[in-house]
Amino acid sequence: LRVLFMAASPVDVHPVLDYEGEEAQILEATKQQPLALRVEDTGSLVGLGRAFDDHADGTFDVLHLSGHGEIDAMDEPVMLLEDEAGRRKDADAREIGEVIDGRWPRVVVISGCHTAEQPQGGTALSLTQAIVDQGAESGLGWAQPVYDRTGILFARKFFERLSTGR
């Protein structure tokens, strides 16, 4: 199982997320299985694009983005990524799709609050739906707020099951 894991916890957004704990739980859950985990540690669109550029198409089976998500003031779903200084840089599905440039892994996990929530009274696509609409085969997100601890527990169980084919 080949996973690209990128967490974003901008310095100007609270609460600070335990992304190192999430990574550790994924590794613990899959320690008996062959897992190639590539960690992209900038939390930025530039870093995400570079991670895909550094690997051949089809290298990753799973893209796991972890961080804060929200519906912004324009009623659009965004993931709160980082800029070059570690400050908040909102990214919508189009921007994420541009850096991935059609090289979507089979599974995209967007672990952040509201990433599967449909904005505009349910008439618009959620961030997760918009990513699938751009070409990802499948996507998982959260339709409601989620505690960091709950997201970490989900990641552990999800990758434990996925790595064993369950």
Short mmCIF file of N, CA and C in Angstrom, two decimals:
data_model
loop_
_atom_site.label_atom_id
_atom_site.label_comp_id
_atom_site.label_asym_id
_atom_site.label_seq_id
_atom_site.Cartn_x
_atom_site.Cartn_y
_atom_site.Cartn_z
N LEU A 1 0.85 -1.17 0.00
CA LEU A 1 0.00 0.00 0.00
C LEU A 1 0.89 1.23 0.00
N ARG A 2 0.69 2.09 -0.98
CA ARG A 2 1.53 3.29 -1.11
C ARG A 2 0.69 4.53 -0.81
N VAL A 3 1.10 5.23 0.25
CA VAL A 3 0.31 6.34 0.77
C VAL A 3 1.13 7.62 0.77
N LEU A 4 0.52 8.68 0.28
CA LEU A 4 1.08 10.02 0.43
C LEU A 4 0.27 10.70 1.52
N PHE A 5 0.93 11.05 2.61
CA PHE A 5 0.29 11.69 3.76
C PHE A 5 0.78 13.12 3.85
N MET A 6 -0.17 14.06 3.83
CA MET A 6 0.19 15.46 4.05
C MET A 6 -0.75 16.05 5.07
N ALA A 7 -0.16 16.61 6.11
CA ALA A 7 -0.93 17.29 7.14
C ALA A 7 -0.61 18.78 7.09
N ALA A 8 -1.62 19.57 7.39
CA ALA A 8 -1.43 21.02 7.46
C ALA A 8 -2.00 21.51 8.79
N SER A 9 -1.22 22.27 9.51
CA SER A 9 -1.67 22.89 10.75
C SER A 9 -1.06 24.28 10.81
N PRO A 10 -1.67 25.23 10.08
CA PRO A 10 -1.11 26.58 10.03
C PRO A 10 -0.91 27.19 11.41
N VAL A 11 0.15 27.96 11.55
CA VAL A 11 0.49 28.55 12.85
C VAL A 11 -0.57 29.54 13.33
N ASP A 12 -1.34 30.10 12.44
CA ASP A 12 -2.34 31.08 12.82
C ASP A 12 -3.76 30.50 12.89
N VAL A 13 -3.87 29.17 13.00
CA VAL A 13 -5.16 28.49 13.11
C VAL A 13 -5.12 27.59 14.34
N HIS A 14 -6.19 27.67 15.12
CA HIS A 14 -6.26 26.84 16.33
C HIS A 14 -7.54 26.02 16.30
N PRO A 15 -7.54 24.85 16.86
CA PRO A 15 -6.45 24.26 17.63
C PRO A 15 -5.35 23.72 16.73
N VAL A 16 -4.16 23.60 17.31
CA VAL A 16 -3.03 22.97 16.62
C VAL A 16 -3.34 21.48 16.56
N LEU A 17 -3.10 20.87 15.41
CA LEU A 17 -3.42 19.46 15.21
C LEU A 17 -2.23 18.56 15.53
N ASP A 18 -2.52 17.36 15.99
CA ASP A 18 -1.48 16.38 16.31
C ASP A 18 -1.22 15.51 15.08
N TYR A 19 -0.71 16.11 14.03
CA TYR A 19 -0.48 15.35 12.79
C TYR A 19 0.63 14.33 12.95
N GLU A 20 1.59 14.57 13.82
CA GLU A 20 2.63 13.56 14.07
C GLU A 20 2.03 12.34 14.75
N GLY A 21 1.06 12.57 15.64
CA GLY A 21 0.34 11.46 16.27
C GLY A 21 -0.46 10.67 15.26
N GLU A 22 -1.06 11.36 14.30
CA GLU A 22 -1.82 10.68 13.25
C GLU A 22 -0.90 9.81 12.40
N GLU A 23 0.23 10.37 12.00
CA GLU A 23 1.20 9.60 11.23
C GLU A 23 1.66 8.37 12.01
N ALA A 24 1.96 8.55 13.30
CA ALA A 24 2.42 7.43 14.14
C ALA A 24 1.35 6.34 14.23
N GLN A 25 0.08 6.74 14.34
CA GLN A 25 -0.99 5.76 14.43
C GLN A 25 -1.17 4.99 13.12
N ILE A 26 -1.00 5.66 12.00
CA ILE A 26 -1.07 4.97 10.71
C ILE A 26 0.04 3.94 10.62
N LEU A 27 1.25 4.33 11.01
CA LEU A 27 2.39 3.40 10.97
C LEU A 27 2.19 2.23 11.93
N GLU A 28 1.68 2.51 13.11
CA GLU A 28 1.42 1.45 14.09
C GLU A 28 0.37 0.47 13.58
N ALA A 29 -0.68 1.01 12.99
CA ALA A 29 -1.79 0.17 12.51
C ALA A 29 -1.38 -0.73 11.35
N THR A 30 -0.36 -0.34 10.63
CA THR A 30 0.04 -1.09 9.43
C THR A 30 1.41 -1.75 9.58
N LYS A 31 1.92 -1.84 10.79
CA LYS A 31 3.28 -2.35 10.98
C LYS A 31 3.48 -3.79 10.54
N GLN A 32 2.41 -4.56 10.48
CA GLN A 32 2.51 -5.96 10.03
C GLN A 32 2.31 -6.11 8.53
N GLN A 33 2.03 -5.00 7.85
CA GLN A 33 1.74 -5.03 6.42
C GLN A 33 2.77 -4.21 5.65
N PRO A 34 2.97 -4.52 4.39
CA PRO A 34 3.88 -3.69 3.59
C PRO A 34 3.23 -2.33 3.31
N LEU A 35 3.82 -1.28 3.83
CA LEU A 35 3.30 0.06 3.64
C LEU A 35 4.44 0.98 3.25
N ALA A 36 4.25 1.70 2.17
CA ALA A 36 5.20 2.74 1.77
C ALA A 36 4.52 4.07 2.06
N LEU A 37 4.95 4.73 3.12
CA LEU A 37 4.35 6.00 3.53
C LEU A 37 5.30 7.13 3.18
N ARG A 38 4.85 7.99 2.29
CA ARG A 38 5.62 9.19 1.93
C ARG A 38 4.94 10.35 2.64
N VAL A 39 5.70 11.07 3.47
CA VAL A 39 5.15 12.20 4.21
C VAL A 39 5.59 13.48 3.53
N GLU A 40 4.61 14.31 3.20
CA GLU A 40 4.87 15.64 2.64
C GLU A 40 4.67 16.60 3.81
N ASP A 41 5.76 17.19 4.29
CA ASP A 41 5.69 17.91 5.56
C ASP A 41 5.55 19.43 5.46
N THR A 42 5.40 19.98 4.27
CA THR A 42 5.23 21.43 4.19
C THR A 42 3.79 21.86 4.45
N GLY A 43 2.84 20.96 4.23
CA GLY A 43 1.44 21.30 4.39
C GLY A 43 0.93 22.29 3.36
N SER A 44 1.65 22.40 2.24
CA SER A 44 1.33 23.42 1.24
C SER A 44 0.97 22.81 -0.10
N LEU A 45 0.29 23.61 -0.93
CA LEU A 45 0.01 23.19 -2.30
C LEU A 45 1.29 22.95 -3.07
N VAL A 46 2.28 23.81 -2.88
CA VAL A 46 3.57 23.65 -3.57
C VAL A 46 4.20 22.31 -3.20
N GLY A 47 4.20 21.99 -1.92
CA GLY A 47 4.77 20.72 -1.47
C GLY A 47 4.00 19.52 -1.99
N LEU A 48 2.68 19.64 -2.03
CA LEU A 48 1.85 18.56 -2.56
C LEU A 48 2.17 18.32 -4.03
N GLY A 49 2.24 19.39 -4.79
CA GLY A 49 2.58 19.27 -6.21
C GLY A 49 3.95 18.67 -6.41
N ARG A 50 4.90 19.09 -5.59
CA ARG A 50 6.27 18.56 -5.70
C ARG A 50 6.30 17.06 -5.39
N ALA A 51 5.51 16.62 -4.39
CA ALA A 51 5.46 15.19 -4.05
C ALA A 51 4.97 14.37 -5.24
N PHE A 52 3.98 14.88 -5.96
CA PHE A 52 3.51 14.18 -7.15
C PHE A 52 4.51 14.27 -8.29
N ASP A 53 5.16 15.41 -8.43
CA ASP A 53 6.16 15.58 -9.49
C ASP A 53 7.37 14.67 -9.29
N ASP A 54 7.70 14.36 -8.03
CA ASP A 54 8.86 13.54 -7.71
C ASP A 54 8.63 12.05 -7.90
N HIS A 55 7.41 11.66 -8.20
CA HIS A 55 7.07 10.24 -8.34
C HIS A 55 6.34 10.01 -9.67
N ALA A 56 6.51 8.82 -10.18
CA ALA A 56 5.84 8.46 -11.44
C ALA A 56 4.33 8.41 -11.23
N ASP A 57 3.59 8.66 -12.29
CA ASP A 57 2.14 8.54 -12.23
C ASP A 57 1.76 7.16 -11.71
N GLY A 58 0.77 7.09 -10.87
CA GLY A 58 0.31 5.81 -10.34
C GLY A 58 1.11 5.32 -9.15
N THR A 59 2.06 6.11 -8.67
CA THR A 59 2.87 5.68 -7.53
C THR A 59 2.02 5.50 -6.28
N PHE A 60 1.11 6.43 -6.02
CA PHE A 60 0.36 6.41 -4.77
C PHE A 60 -1.01 5.76 -4.95
N ASP A 61 -1.35 4.90 -3.99
CA ASP A 61 -2.68 4.30 -3.94
C ASP A 61 -3.66 5.19 -3.19
N VAL A 62 -3.12 5.92 -2.19
CA VAL A 62 -3.95 6.74 -1.32
C VAL A 62 -3.28 8.10 -1.11
N LEU A 63 -4.07 9.14 -1.18
CA LEU A 63 -3.66 10.47 -0.76
C LEU A 63 -4.45 10.78 0.50
N HIS A 64 -3.75 11.03 1.59
CA HIS A 64 -4.41 11.34 2.86
C HIS A 64 -4.03 12.77 3.24
N LEU A 65 -4.97 13.69 3.10
CA LEU A 65 -4.78 15.08 3.51
C LEU A 65 -5.44 15.26 4.87
N SER A 66 -4.69 15.79 5.81
CA SER A 66 -5.20 15.97 7.15
C SER A 66 -5.04 17.43 7.56
N GLY A 67 -6.08 18.00 8.11
CA GLY A 67 -6.01 19.39 8.54
C GLY A 67 -7.38 19.94 8.84
N HIS A 68 -7.44 21.25 8.94
CA HIS A 68 -8.71 21.92 9.17
C HIS A 68 -9.42 22.14 7.83
N GLY A 69 -10.72 21.98 7.84
CA GLY A 69 -11.53 22.30 6.69
C GLY A 69 -12.67 23.19 7.14
N GLU A 70 -13.18 23.98 6.23
CA GLU A 70 -14.32 24.82 6.58
C GLU A 70 -15.06 25.25 5.32
N ILE A 71 -16.21 25.80 5.54
CA ILE A 71 -16.96 26.46 4.48
C ILE A 71 -16.64 27.94 4.66
N ASP A 72 -16.03 28.57 3.66
CA ASP A 72 -15.53 29.94 3.83
C ASP A 72 -16.65 30.98 3.72
N ALA A 73 -16.27 32.24 3.82
CA ALA A 73 -17.23 33.35 3.79
C ALA A 73 -18.01 33.43 2.48
N MET A 74 -17.45 32.86 1.40
CA MET A 74 -18.13 32.84 0.11
C MET A 74 -18.99 31.59 -0.05
N ASP A 75 -19.14 30.81 1.05
CA ASP A 75 -19.92 29.58 1.08
C ASP A 75 -19.31 28.50 0.19
N GLU A 76 -17.97 28.48 0.13
CA GLU A 76 -17.24 27.48 -0.64
C GLU A 76 -16.42 26.61 0.32
N PRO A 77 -16.35 25.31 0.06
CA PRO A 77 -15.56 24.44 0.93
C PRO A 77 -14.06 24.57 0.63
N VAL A 78 -13.27 24.68 1.68
CA VAL A 78 -11.82 24.81 1.53
C VAL A 78 -11.10 23.97 2.58
N MET A 79 -9.87 23.61 2.25
CA MET A 79 -8.94 22.97 3.19
C MET A 79 -7.96 24.06 3.59
N LEU A 80 -7.67 24.16 4.89
CA LEU A 80 -6.77 25.19 5.39
C LEU A 80 -5.35 24.65 5.35
N LEU A 81 -4.66 24.97 4.27
CA LEU A 81 -3.28 24.52 4.10
C LEU A 81 -2.34 25.61 4.61
N GLU A 82 -1.06 25.50 4.26
CA GLU A 82 -0.06 26.45 4.73
C GLU A 82 0.61 27.14 3.55
N ASP A 83 1.04 28.38 3.79
CA ASP A 83 1.88 29.06 2.80
C ASP A 83 3.34 28.79 3.15
N GLU A 84 4.28 29.45 2.46
CA GLU A 84 5.70 29.18 2.67
C GLU A 84 6.19 29.54 4.08
N ALA A 85 5.44 30.37 4.80
CA ALA A 85 5.81 30.75 6.16
C ALA A 85 5.01 29.98 7.22
N GLY A 86 4.20 29.03 6.79
CA GLY A 86 3.41 28.23 7.72
C GLY A 86 2.10 28.86 8.12
N ARG A 87 1.74 29.98 7.48
CA ARG A 87 0.46 30.63 7.77
C ARG A 87 -0.66 30.03 6.91
N ARG A 88 -1.86 30.33 7.30
CA ARG A 88 -3.05 29.80 6.63
C ARG A 88 -3.09 30.21 5.16
N LYS A 89 -3.37 29.21 4.32
CA LYS A 89 -3.56 29.41 2.89
C LYS A 89 -4.69 28.48 2.48
N ASP A 90 -5.88 29.04 2.28
CA ASP A 90 -7.04 28.23 1.91
C ASP A 90 -6.86 27.65 0.51
N ALA A 91 -7.31 26.41 0.35
CA ALA A 91 -7.24 25.75 -0.96
C ALA A 91 -8.57 25.07 -1.24
N ASP A 92 -9.12 25.36 -2.41
CA ASP A 92 -10.35 24.69 -2.81
C ASP A 92 -10.00 23.47 -3.68
N ALA A 93 -11.01 22.74 -4.09
CA ALA A 93 -10.79 21.51 -4.87
C ALA A 93 -10.08 21.79 -6.18
N ARG A 94 -10.41 22.91 -6.81
CA ARG A 94 -9.77 23.25 -8.09
C ARG A 94 -8.26 23.43 -7.89
N GLU A 95 -7.87 24.14 -6.85
CA GLU A 95 -6.44 24.38 -6.60
C GLU A 95 -5.71 23.08 -6.26
N ILE A 96 -6.34 22.23 -5.47
CA ILE A 96 -5.73 20.94 -5.15
C ILE A 96 -5.59 20.12 -6.42
N GLY A 97 -6.64 20.10 -7.24
CA GLY A 97 -6.61 19.36 -8.49
C GLY A 97 -5.55 19.86 -9.46
N GLU A 98 -5.32 21.17 -9.47
CA GLU A 98 -4.29 21.72 -10.37
C GLU A 98 -2.90 21.20 -10.05
N VAL A 99 -2.55 21.10 -8.77
CA VAL A 99 -1.20 20.63 -8.43
C VAL A 99 -1.07 19.12 -8.62
N ILE A 100 -2.18 18.39 -8.50
CA ILE A 100 -2.14 16.94 -8.73
C ILE A 100 -2.16 16.64 -10.22
N ASP A 101 -2.74 17.53 -10.99
CA ASP A 101 -2.69 17.48 -12.45
C ASP A 101 -3.13 16.13 -13.03
N GLY A 102 -4.27 15.64 -12.56
CA GLY A 102 -4.84 14.41 -13.12
C GLY A 102 -4.21 13.13 -12.61
N ARG A 103 -3.27 13.21 -11.69
CA ARG A 103 -2.57 12.01 -11.19
C ARG A 103 -3.19 11.51 -9.89
N TRP A 104 -4.51 11.47 -9.85
CA TRP A 104 -5.21 11.10 -8.63
C TRP A 104 -4.96 9.66 -8.22
N PRO A 105 -4.64 9.43 -6.96
CA PRO A 105 -4.62 8.06 -6.44
C PRO A 105 -6.04 7.49 -6.42
N ARG A 106 -6.15 6.19 -6.23
CA ARG A 106 -7.47 5.57 -6.23
C ARG A 106 -8.35 6.04 -5.08
N VAL A 107 -7.74 6.34 -3.94
CA VAL A 107 -8.48 6.78 -2.76
C VAL A 107 -7.92 8.11 -2.29
N VAL A 108 -8.81 9.07 -2.05
CA VAL A 108 -8.41 10.37 -1.49
C VAL A 108 -9.17 10.55 -0.18
N VAL A 109 -8.42 10.70 0.90
CA VAL A 109 -9.00 10.96 2.22
C VAL A 109 -8.72 12.42 2.55
N ILE A 110 -9.77 13.16 2.84
CA ILE A 110 -9.61 14.56 3.23
C ILE A 110 -10.15 14.66 4.65
N SER A 111 -9.25 14.47 5.61
CA SER A 111 -9.63 14.42 7.01
C SER A 111 -9.60 15.82 7.60
N GLY A 112 -10.73 16.47 7.54
CA GLY A 112 -10.88 17.82 8.10
C GLY A 112 -12.35 18.12 8.25
N CYS A 113 -12.67 18.96 9.21
CA CYS A 113 -14.07 19.34 9.43
C CYS A 113 -14.70 19.85 8.14
N HIS A 114 -15.92 19.49 7.93
CA HIS A 114 -16.76 20.01 6.84
C HIS A 114 -16.28 19.68 5.43
N THR A 115 -15.34 18.77 5.28
CA THR A 115 -14.82 18.47 3.94
C THR A 115 -15.79 17.66 3.08
N ALA A 116 -16.79 17.05 3.71
CA ALA A 116 -17.82 16.34 2.95
C ALA A 116 -19.18 17.02 3.10
N GLU A 117 -19.18 18.22 3.67
CA GLU A 117 -20.42 18.97 3.83
C GLU A 117 -20.74 19.72 2.54
N GLN A 118 -21.98 19.63 2.12
CA GLN A 118 -22.41 20.36 0.93
C GLN A 118 -22.81 21.78 1.32
N PRO A 119 -22.12 22.78 0.81
CA PRO A 119 -22.46 24.16 1.14
C PRO A 119 -23.68 24.64 0.36
N GLN A 120 -24.01 25.88 0.57
CA GLN A 120 -25.10 26.55 -0.15
C GLN A 120 -26.41 25.78 0.01
N GLY A 121 -26.66 25.39 1.26
CA GLY A 121 -27.91 24.69 1.55
C GLY A 121 -28.01 23.33 0.91
N GLY A 122 -26.87 22.70 0.64
CA GLY A 122 -26.86 21.38 0.04
C GLY A 122 -26.95 21.37 -1.47
N THR A 123 -26.86 22.53 -2.10
CA THR A 123 -27.00 22.59 -3.55
C THR A 123 -25.66 22.60 -4.28
N ALA A 124 -24.56 22.73 -3.55
CA ALA A 124 -23.23 22.75 -4.17
C ALA A 124 -22.43 21.52 -3.72
N LEU A 125 -21.38 21.23 -4.46
CA LEU A 125 -20.54 20.08 -4.13
C LEU A 125 -19.70 20.34 -2.89
N SER A 126 -19.53 19.31 -2.09
CA SER A 126 -18.59 19.38 -0.98
C SER A 126 -17.17 19.35 -1.55
N LEU A 127 -16.20 19.64 -0.73
CA LEU A 127 -14.80 19.56 -1.17
C LEU A 127 -14.48 18.15 -1.65
N THR A 128 -14.93 17.15 -0.91
CA THR A 128 -14.68 15.76 -1.29
C THR A 128 -15.36 15.41 -2.61
N GLN A 129 -16.61 15.81 -2.77
CA GLN A 129 -17.34 15.55 -4.02
C GLN A 129 -16.67 16.24 -5.20
N ALA A 130 -16.21 17.47 -4.99
CA ALA A 130 -15.56 18.21 -6.07
C ALA A 130 -14.26 17.55 -6.50
N ILE A 131 -13.55 16.95 -5.55
CA ILE A 131 -12.32 16.24 -5.90
C ILE A 131 -12.63 14.98 -6.70
N VAL A 132 -13.67 14.26 -6.30
CA VAL A 132 -14.09 13.09 -7.08
C VAL A 132 -14.56 13.54 -8.46
N ASP A 133 -15.25 14.66 -8.53
CA ASP A 133 -15.72 15.20 -9.79
C ASP A 133 -14.56 15.54 -10.74
N GLN A 134 -13.40 15.83 -10.17
CA GLN A 134 -12.21 16.14 -10.98
C GLN A 134 -11.46 14.90 -11.45
N GLY A 135 -11.84 13.72 -10.95
CA GLY A 135 -11.21 12.52 -11.47
C GLY A 135 -10.75 11.51 -10.44
N ALA A 136 -10.77 11.84 -9.16
CA ALA A 136 -10.41 10.83 -8.15
C ALA A 136 -11.48 9.75 -8.17
N GLU A 137 -11.05 8.49 -8.02
CA GLU A 137 -12.01 7.38 -8.04
C GLU A 137 -12.93 7.39 -6.84
N SER A 138 -12.38 7.72 -5.68
CA SER A 138 -13.18 7.72 -4.46
C SER A 138 -12.63 8.74 -3.48
N GLY A 139 -13.50 9.24 -2.64
CA GLY A 139 -13.09 10.24 -1.67
C GLY A 139 -13.82 10.06 -0.35
N LEU A 140 -13.12 10.34 0.72
CA LEU A 140 -13.70 10.29 2.06
C LEU A 140 -13.45 11.62 2.75
N GLY A 141 -14.46 12.13 3.42
CA GLY A 141 -14.31 13.36 4.17
C GLY A 141 -15.26 13.36 5.34
N TRP A 142 -15.30 14.47 6.05
CA TRP A 142 -16.16 14.63 7.22
C TRP A 142 -17.25 15.65 6.89
N ALA A 143 -18.50 15.30 7.12
CA ALA A 143 -19.61 16.21 6.85
C ALA A 143 -19.88 17.16 8.01
N GLN A 144 -19.30 16.90 9.15
CA GLN A 144 -19.53 17.69 10.35
C GLN A 144 -18.17 18.01 10.99
N PRO A 145 -18.19 18.82 12.05
CA PRO A 145 -16.94 19.03 12.80
C PRO A 145 -16.46 17.70 13.39
N VAL A 146 -15.17 17.57 13.53
CA VAL A 146 -14.58 16.34 14.08
C VAL A 146 -13.41 16.72 14.98
N TYR A 147 -13.33 16.06 16.12
CA TYR A 147 -12.20 16.27 17.01
C TYR A 147 -10.95 15.66 16.39
N ASP A 148 -9.81 16.27 16.65
CA ASP A 148 -8.53 15.75 16.16
C ASP A 148 -8.35 14.30 16.58
N ARG A 149 -8.65 14.00 17.81
CA ARG A 149 -8.49 12.63 18.33
C ARG A 149 -9.35 11.63 17.55
N THR A 150 -10.56 12.05 17.18
CA THR A 150 -11.46 11.18 16.41
C THR A 150 -10.90 10.94 15.01
N GLY A 151 -10.37 11.99 14.38
CA GLY A 151 -9.75 11.85 13.06
C GLY A 151 -8.56 10.90 13.10
N ILE A 152 -7.79 10.97 14.17
CA ILE A 152 -6.63 10.09 14.32
C ILE A 152 -7.08 8.64 14.49
N LEU A 153 -8.10 8.42 15.31
CA LEU A 153 -8.64 7.08 15.50
C LEU A 153 -9.18 6.52 14.18
N PHE A 154 -9.90 7.36 13.43
CA PHE A 154 -10.40 6.94 12.12
C PHE A 154 -9.23 6.53 11.21
N ALA A 155 -8.19 7.36 11.13
CA ALA A 155 -7.04 7.05 10.26
C ALA A 155 -6.43 5.71 10.64
N ARG A 156 -6.27 5.49 11.93
CA ARG A 156 -5.69 4.23 12.39
C ARG A 156 -6.52 3.04 11.90
N LYS A 157 -7.82 3.08 12.17
CA LYS A 157 -8.70 1.97 11.79
C LYS A 157 -8.82 1.83 10.27
N PHE A 158 -8.93 2.94 9.58
CA PHE A 158 -9.06 2.91 8.13
C PHE A 158 -7.84 2.26 7.49
N PHE A 159 -6.64 2.70 7.86
CA PHE A 159 -5.45 2.14 7.24
C PHE A 159 -5.16 0.72 7.71
N GLU A 160 -5.54 0.40 8.92
CA GLU A 160 -5.43 -0.99 9.39
C GLU A 160 -6.26 -1.91 8.51
N ARG A 161 -7.48 -1.50 8.24
CA ARG A 161 -8.38 -2.31 7.41
C ARG A 161 -7.95 -2.30 5.94
N LEU A 162 -7.61 -1.14 5.44
CA LEU A 162 -7.22 -1.03 4.03
C LEU A 162 -5.96 -1.84 3.73
N SER A 163 -5.01 -1.81 4.64
CA SER A 163 -3.73 -2.50 4.40
C SER A 163 -3.88 -4.02 4.42
N THR A 164 -4.96 -4.50 5.03
CA THR A 164 -5.21 -5.95 5.05
C THR A 164 -6.30 -6.37 4.06
N GLY A 165 -6.75 -5.44 3.23
CA GLY A 165 -7.73 -5.75 2.22
C GLY A 165 -9.15 -5.87 2.75
N ARG A 166 -9.37 -5.35 3.94
CA ARG A 166 -10.71 -5.43 4.52
C ARG A 166 -11.42 -4.10 4.43
#
